[in-house]
Short mmCIF file of C-alpha atoms and ligand atoms in Angstrom, two decimals:
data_model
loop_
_atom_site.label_atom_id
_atom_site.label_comp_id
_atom_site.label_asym_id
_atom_site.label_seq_id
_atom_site.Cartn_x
_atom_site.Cartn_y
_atom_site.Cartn_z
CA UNK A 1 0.00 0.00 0.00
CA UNK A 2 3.06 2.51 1.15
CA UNK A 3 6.69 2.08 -0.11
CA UNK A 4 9.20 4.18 0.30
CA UNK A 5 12.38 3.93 -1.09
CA UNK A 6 15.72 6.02 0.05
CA UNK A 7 13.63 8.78 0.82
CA UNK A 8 15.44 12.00 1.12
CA UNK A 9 14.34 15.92 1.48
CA UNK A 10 15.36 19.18 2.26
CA UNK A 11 13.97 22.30 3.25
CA UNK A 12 16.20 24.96 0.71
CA UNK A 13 16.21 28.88 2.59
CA UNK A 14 18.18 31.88 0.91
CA UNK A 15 20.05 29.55 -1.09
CA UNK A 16 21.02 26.81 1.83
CA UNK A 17 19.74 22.93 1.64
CA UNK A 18 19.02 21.99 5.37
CA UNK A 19 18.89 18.24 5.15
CA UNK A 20 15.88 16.87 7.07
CA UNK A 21 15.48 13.42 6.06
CA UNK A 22 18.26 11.04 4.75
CA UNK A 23 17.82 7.82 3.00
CA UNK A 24 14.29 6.70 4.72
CA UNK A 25 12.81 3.01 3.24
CA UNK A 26 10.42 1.55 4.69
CA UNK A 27 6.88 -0.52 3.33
CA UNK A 28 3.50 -0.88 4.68
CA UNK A 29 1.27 -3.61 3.28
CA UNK A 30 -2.56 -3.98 3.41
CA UNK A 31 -3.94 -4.88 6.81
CA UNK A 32 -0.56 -3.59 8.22
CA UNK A 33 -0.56 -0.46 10.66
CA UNK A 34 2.72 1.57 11.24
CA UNK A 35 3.79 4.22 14.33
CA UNK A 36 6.81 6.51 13.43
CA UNK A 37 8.49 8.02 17.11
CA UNK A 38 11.37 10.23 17.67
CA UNK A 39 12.76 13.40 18.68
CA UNK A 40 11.37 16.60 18.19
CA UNK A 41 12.64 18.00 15.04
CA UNK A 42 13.83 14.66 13.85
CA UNK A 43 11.27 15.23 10.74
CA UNK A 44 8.31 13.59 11.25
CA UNK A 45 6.17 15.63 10.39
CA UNK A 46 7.96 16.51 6.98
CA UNK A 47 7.89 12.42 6.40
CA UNK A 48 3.78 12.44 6.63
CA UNK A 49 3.51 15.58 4.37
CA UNK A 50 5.61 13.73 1.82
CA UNK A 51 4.04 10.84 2.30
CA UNK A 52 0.45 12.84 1.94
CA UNK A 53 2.02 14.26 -1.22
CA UNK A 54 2.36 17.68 0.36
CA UNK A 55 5.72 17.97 -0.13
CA UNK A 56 7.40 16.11 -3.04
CA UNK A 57 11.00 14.07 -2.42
CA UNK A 58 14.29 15.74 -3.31
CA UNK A 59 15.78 12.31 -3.84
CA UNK A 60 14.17 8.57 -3.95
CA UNK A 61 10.60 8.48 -4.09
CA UNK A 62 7.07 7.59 -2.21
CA UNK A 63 4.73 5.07 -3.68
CA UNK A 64 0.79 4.91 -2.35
CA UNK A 65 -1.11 2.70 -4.37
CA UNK A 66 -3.41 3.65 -6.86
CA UNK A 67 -6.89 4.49 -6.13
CA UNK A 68 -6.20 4.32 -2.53
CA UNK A 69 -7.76 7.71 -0.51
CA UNK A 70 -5.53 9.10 2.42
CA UNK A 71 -7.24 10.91 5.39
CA UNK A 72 -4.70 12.95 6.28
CA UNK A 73 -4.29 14.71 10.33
CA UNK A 74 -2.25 17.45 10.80
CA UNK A 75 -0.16 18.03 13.52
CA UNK A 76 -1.94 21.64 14.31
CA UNK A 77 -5.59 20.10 13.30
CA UNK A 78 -5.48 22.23 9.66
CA UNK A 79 -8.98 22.70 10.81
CA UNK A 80 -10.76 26.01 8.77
CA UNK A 81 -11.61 28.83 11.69
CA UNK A 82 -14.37 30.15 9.64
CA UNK A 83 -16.38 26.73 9.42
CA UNK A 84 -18.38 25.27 12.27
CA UNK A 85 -17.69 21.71 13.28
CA UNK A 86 -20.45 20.38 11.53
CA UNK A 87 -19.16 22.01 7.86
CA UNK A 88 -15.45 20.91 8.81
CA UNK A 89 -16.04 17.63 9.21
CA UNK A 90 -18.08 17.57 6.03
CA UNK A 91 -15.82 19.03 4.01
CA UNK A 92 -14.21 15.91 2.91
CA UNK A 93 -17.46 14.52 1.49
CA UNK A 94 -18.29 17.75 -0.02
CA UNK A 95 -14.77 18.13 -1.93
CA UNK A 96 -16.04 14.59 -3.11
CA UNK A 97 -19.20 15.74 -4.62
CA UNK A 98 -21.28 13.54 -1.86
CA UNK A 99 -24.66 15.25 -2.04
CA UNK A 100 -25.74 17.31 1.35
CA UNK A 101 -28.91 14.87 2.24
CA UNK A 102 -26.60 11.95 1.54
CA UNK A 103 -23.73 13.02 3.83
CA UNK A 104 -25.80 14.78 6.87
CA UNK A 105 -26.06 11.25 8.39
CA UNK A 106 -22.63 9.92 7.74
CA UNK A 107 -21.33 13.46 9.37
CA UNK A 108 -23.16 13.49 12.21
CA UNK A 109 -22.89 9.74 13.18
CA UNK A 110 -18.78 10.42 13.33
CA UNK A 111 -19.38 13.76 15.55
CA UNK A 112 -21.37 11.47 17.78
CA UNK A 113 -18.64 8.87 17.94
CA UNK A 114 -16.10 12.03 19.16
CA UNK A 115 -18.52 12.84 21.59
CA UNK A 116 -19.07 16.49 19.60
CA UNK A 117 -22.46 16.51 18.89
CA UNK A 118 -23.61 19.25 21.45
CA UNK A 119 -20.92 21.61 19.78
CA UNK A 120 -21.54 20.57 15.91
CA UNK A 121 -22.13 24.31 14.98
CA UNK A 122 -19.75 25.47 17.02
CA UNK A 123 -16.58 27.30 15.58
CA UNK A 124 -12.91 25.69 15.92
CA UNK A 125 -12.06 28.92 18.11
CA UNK A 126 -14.90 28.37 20.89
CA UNK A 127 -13.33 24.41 21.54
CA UNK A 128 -10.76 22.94 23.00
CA UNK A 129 -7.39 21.46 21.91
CA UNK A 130 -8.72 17.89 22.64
CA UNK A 131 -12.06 18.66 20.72
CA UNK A 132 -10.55 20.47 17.49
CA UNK A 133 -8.86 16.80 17.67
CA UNK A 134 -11.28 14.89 17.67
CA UNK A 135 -12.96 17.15 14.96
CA UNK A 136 -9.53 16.69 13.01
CA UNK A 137 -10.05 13.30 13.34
CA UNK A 138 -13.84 12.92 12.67
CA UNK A 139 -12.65 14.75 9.36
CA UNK A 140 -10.39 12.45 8.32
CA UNK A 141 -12.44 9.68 9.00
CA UNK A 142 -15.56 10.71 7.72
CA UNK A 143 -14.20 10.08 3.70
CA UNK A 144 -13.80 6.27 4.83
CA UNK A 145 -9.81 6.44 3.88
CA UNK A 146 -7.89 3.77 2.79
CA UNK A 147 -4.63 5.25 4.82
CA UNK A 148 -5.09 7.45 7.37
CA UNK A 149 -2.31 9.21 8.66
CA UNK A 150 -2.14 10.79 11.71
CA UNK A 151 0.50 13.47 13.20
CA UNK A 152 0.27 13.22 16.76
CA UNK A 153 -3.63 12.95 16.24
CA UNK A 154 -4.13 12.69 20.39
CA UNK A 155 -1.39 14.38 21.82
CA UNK A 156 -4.07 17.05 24.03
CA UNK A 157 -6.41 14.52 25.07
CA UNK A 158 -7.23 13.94 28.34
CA UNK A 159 -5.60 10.21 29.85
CA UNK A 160 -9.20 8.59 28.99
CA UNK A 161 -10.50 10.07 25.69
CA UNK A 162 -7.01 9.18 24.35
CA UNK A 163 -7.09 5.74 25.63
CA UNK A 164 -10.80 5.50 23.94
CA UNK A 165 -10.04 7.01 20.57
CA UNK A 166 -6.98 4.67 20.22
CA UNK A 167 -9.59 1.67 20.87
CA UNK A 168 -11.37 3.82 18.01
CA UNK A 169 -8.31 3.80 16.00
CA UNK A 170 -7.53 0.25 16.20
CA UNK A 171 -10.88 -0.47 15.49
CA UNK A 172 -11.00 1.42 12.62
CA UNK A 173 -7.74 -0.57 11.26
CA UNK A 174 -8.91 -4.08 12.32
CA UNK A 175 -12.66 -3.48 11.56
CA UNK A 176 -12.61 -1.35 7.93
CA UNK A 177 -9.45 -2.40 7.09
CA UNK A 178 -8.08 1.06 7.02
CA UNK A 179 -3.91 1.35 7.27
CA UNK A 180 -3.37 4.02 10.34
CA UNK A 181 0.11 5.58 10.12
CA UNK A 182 0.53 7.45 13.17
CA UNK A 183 3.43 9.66 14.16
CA UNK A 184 3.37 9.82 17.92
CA UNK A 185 5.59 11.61 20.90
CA UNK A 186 4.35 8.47 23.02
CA UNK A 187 5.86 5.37 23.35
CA UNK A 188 3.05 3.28 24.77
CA UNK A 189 0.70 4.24 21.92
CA UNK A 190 3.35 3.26 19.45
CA UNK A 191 3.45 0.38 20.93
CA UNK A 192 -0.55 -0.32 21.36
CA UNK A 193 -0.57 0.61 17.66
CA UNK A 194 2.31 -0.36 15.53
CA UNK A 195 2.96 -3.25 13.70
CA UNK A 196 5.95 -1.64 12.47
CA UNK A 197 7.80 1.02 14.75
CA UNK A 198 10.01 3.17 12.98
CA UNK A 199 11.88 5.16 15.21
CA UNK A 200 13.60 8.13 13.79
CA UNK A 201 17.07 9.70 15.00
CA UNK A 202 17.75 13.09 14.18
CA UNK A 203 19.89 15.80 12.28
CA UNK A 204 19.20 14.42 9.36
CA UNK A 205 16.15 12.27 10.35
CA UNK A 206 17.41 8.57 9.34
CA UNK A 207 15.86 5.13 10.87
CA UNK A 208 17.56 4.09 13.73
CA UNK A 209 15.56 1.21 14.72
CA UNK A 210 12.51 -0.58 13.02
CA UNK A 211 10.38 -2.90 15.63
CA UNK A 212 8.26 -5.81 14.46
CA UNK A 213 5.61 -5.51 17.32
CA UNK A 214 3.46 -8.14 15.57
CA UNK A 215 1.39 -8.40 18.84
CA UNK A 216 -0.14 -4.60 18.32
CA UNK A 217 -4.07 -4.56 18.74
CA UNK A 218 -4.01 -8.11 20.46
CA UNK A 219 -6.32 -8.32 22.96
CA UNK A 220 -4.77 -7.95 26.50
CA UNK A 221 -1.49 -6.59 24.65
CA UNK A 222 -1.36 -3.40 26.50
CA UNK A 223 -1.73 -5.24 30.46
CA UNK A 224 1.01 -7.84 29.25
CA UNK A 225 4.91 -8.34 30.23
CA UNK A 226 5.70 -8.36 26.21
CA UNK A 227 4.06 -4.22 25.85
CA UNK A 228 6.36 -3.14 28.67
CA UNK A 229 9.45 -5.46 27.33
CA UNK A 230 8.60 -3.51 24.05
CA UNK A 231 7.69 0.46 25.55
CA UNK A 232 11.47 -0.10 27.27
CA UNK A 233 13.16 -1.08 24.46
CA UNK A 234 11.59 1.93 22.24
CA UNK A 235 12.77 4.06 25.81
CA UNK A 236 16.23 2.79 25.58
CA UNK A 237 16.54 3.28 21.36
CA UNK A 238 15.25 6.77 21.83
CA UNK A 239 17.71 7.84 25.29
CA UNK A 240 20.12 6.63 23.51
CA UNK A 241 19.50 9.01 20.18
CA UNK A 242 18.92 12.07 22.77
CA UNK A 243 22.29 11.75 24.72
CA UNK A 244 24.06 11.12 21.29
CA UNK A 245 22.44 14.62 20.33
N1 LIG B 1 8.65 24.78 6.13
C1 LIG B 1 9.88 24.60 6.62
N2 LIG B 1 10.93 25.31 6.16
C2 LIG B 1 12.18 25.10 6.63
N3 LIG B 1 12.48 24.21 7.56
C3 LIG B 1 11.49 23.48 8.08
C4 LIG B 1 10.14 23.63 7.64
N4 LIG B 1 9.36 22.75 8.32
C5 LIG B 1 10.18 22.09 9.15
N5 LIG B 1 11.46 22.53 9.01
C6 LIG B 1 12.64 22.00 9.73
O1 LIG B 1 12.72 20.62 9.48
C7 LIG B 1 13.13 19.92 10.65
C8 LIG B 1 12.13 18.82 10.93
O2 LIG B 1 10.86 19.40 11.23
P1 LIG B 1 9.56 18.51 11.45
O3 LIG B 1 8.45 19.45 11.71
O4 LIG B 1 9.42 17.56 10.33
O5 LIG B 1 9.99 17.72 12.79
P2 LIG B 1 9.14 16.80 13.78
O6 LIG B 1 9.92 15.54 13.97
O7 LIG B 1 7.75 16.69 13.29
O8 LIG B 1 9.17 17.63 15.15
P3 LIG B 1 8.08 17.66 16.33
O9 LIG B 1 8.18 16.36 17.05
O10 LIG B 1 8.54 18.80 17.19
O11 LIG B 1 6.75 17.90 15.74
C9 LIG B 1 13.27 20.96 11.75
O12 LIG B 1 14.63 21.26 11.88
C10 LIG B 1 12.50 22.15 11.23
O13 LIG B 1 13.11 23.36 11.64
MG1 LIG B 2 5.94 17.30 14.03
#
């Protein structure tokens, strides 16, 4: 579904290359899920806008296969101020050509699952970081993706709504089949979530470590010896990286 092959990119200012990523390969396969951790400014973000298509590679390339549609998360919710929730979330379906009376119910049965339906004409300024979230998320669901990836799609919810919207995510993978590719500042939920862990080290962002966490989604993975054998190995990869820079 996703192949990447010796990925590299650059951000070019007043005449400078400032090397970001460096020779990144990596596949994810139907039925697959993948969680991509590392240090801040290690270019994770840069990785899911290429990999969205947002930004194109300066060297090796990014494959998604054809037909397939991404919903894509942002890492600051790319959520339009001037839209209530309701017309946000809808916006996917409408860029689709989905007719209104056909996509009212499909939009308002995903801002029930986020627990938003009291605030569905309310504006992205009058909510919360944890609810312009979950509306980034409801958005990005609502098209019924093939991918979805995710930039730290939970970082400012509470303990409990993040614990139930990765249930949602992981349900959402092993239920409808959809491939979540979630870049994450938490090591547990890379762990809950990953089949593959890529763990990036930085200046340029290169992969330092890849985990085959086959286990992810099992039931009774997160309460069992193997998660915490796992979230201390990802620990010790990434302390590693930080003291190095
Ligand atoms: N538009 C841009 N122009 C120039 N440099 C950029 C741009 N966006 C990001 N960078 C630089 O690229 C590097 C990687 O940034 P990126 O946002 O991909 O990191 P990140 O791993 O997502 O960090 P974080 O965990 O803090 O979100 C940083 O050094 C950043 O300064
Ligand atoms: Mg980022």
């Amino acid at each position: 579904m996703i192949k990447v092959e010796d990925l590299s990119f650059c951000y070019s200012q007043k005449g400078q290359q400032h090397w970001v990523l460096k020779d990144i390969s990596f596949a994810v396969k139907t039925k697959e899920s993948c969680a991509i951790i590392g240090p801040s400014g290690c270019g994770k973000s840069s990785l899911l806008f290429l990999l969205a298509g947002l930004l194109q590679p300066v060297q090796g390339k990014v494959q998604i296969a054809e037909k397939s549609r991404c919903g894509t998360i942002l890492q600051n919710f790319g959520l339009f101020p001037w839209k209530t929730v309701y017309e946000n979330v809808a916006l996917g379906l409408v860029l689709q050509k989905v007719n209104k009376r056909e996509a009212k119910p499909q939009v308002e049965q995903i801002i029930e699952e986020m627990g938003l339906s009291a605030f569905a004409q309310y504006y992205p300024g009058q909510l919360s970081g944890g609810m312009q979230q979950r509306v980034a998320l409801a958005r990005a669901l609502v098209i019924r993706p093939d991918i979805l990836l995710m930039d730290e799609p939970l970082s400012s919810l509470d303990a409990l709504t993040r614990e139930r919207l990765q249930n949602l995510i992981l349900n959402v993978w092993q239920e409808k089949e959809v491939i979540p590719v979630v870049v994450t500042h938490s090591i547990e939920e890379a762990v809950f979530l990953g089949l593959q862990i890529i763990v990036l080290g930085s200046a340029p962002g290169r992969i330092i470590e890849r985990v085959d966490n086959k286990e992810a989604g099992q039931v009774g993975y997160r309460q069992s010896s193997l998660f915490f054998q796992r979230c201390n190995m990802l620990r010790s990869a990434l302390t590693e990286e930080c003291n190095v820079c």
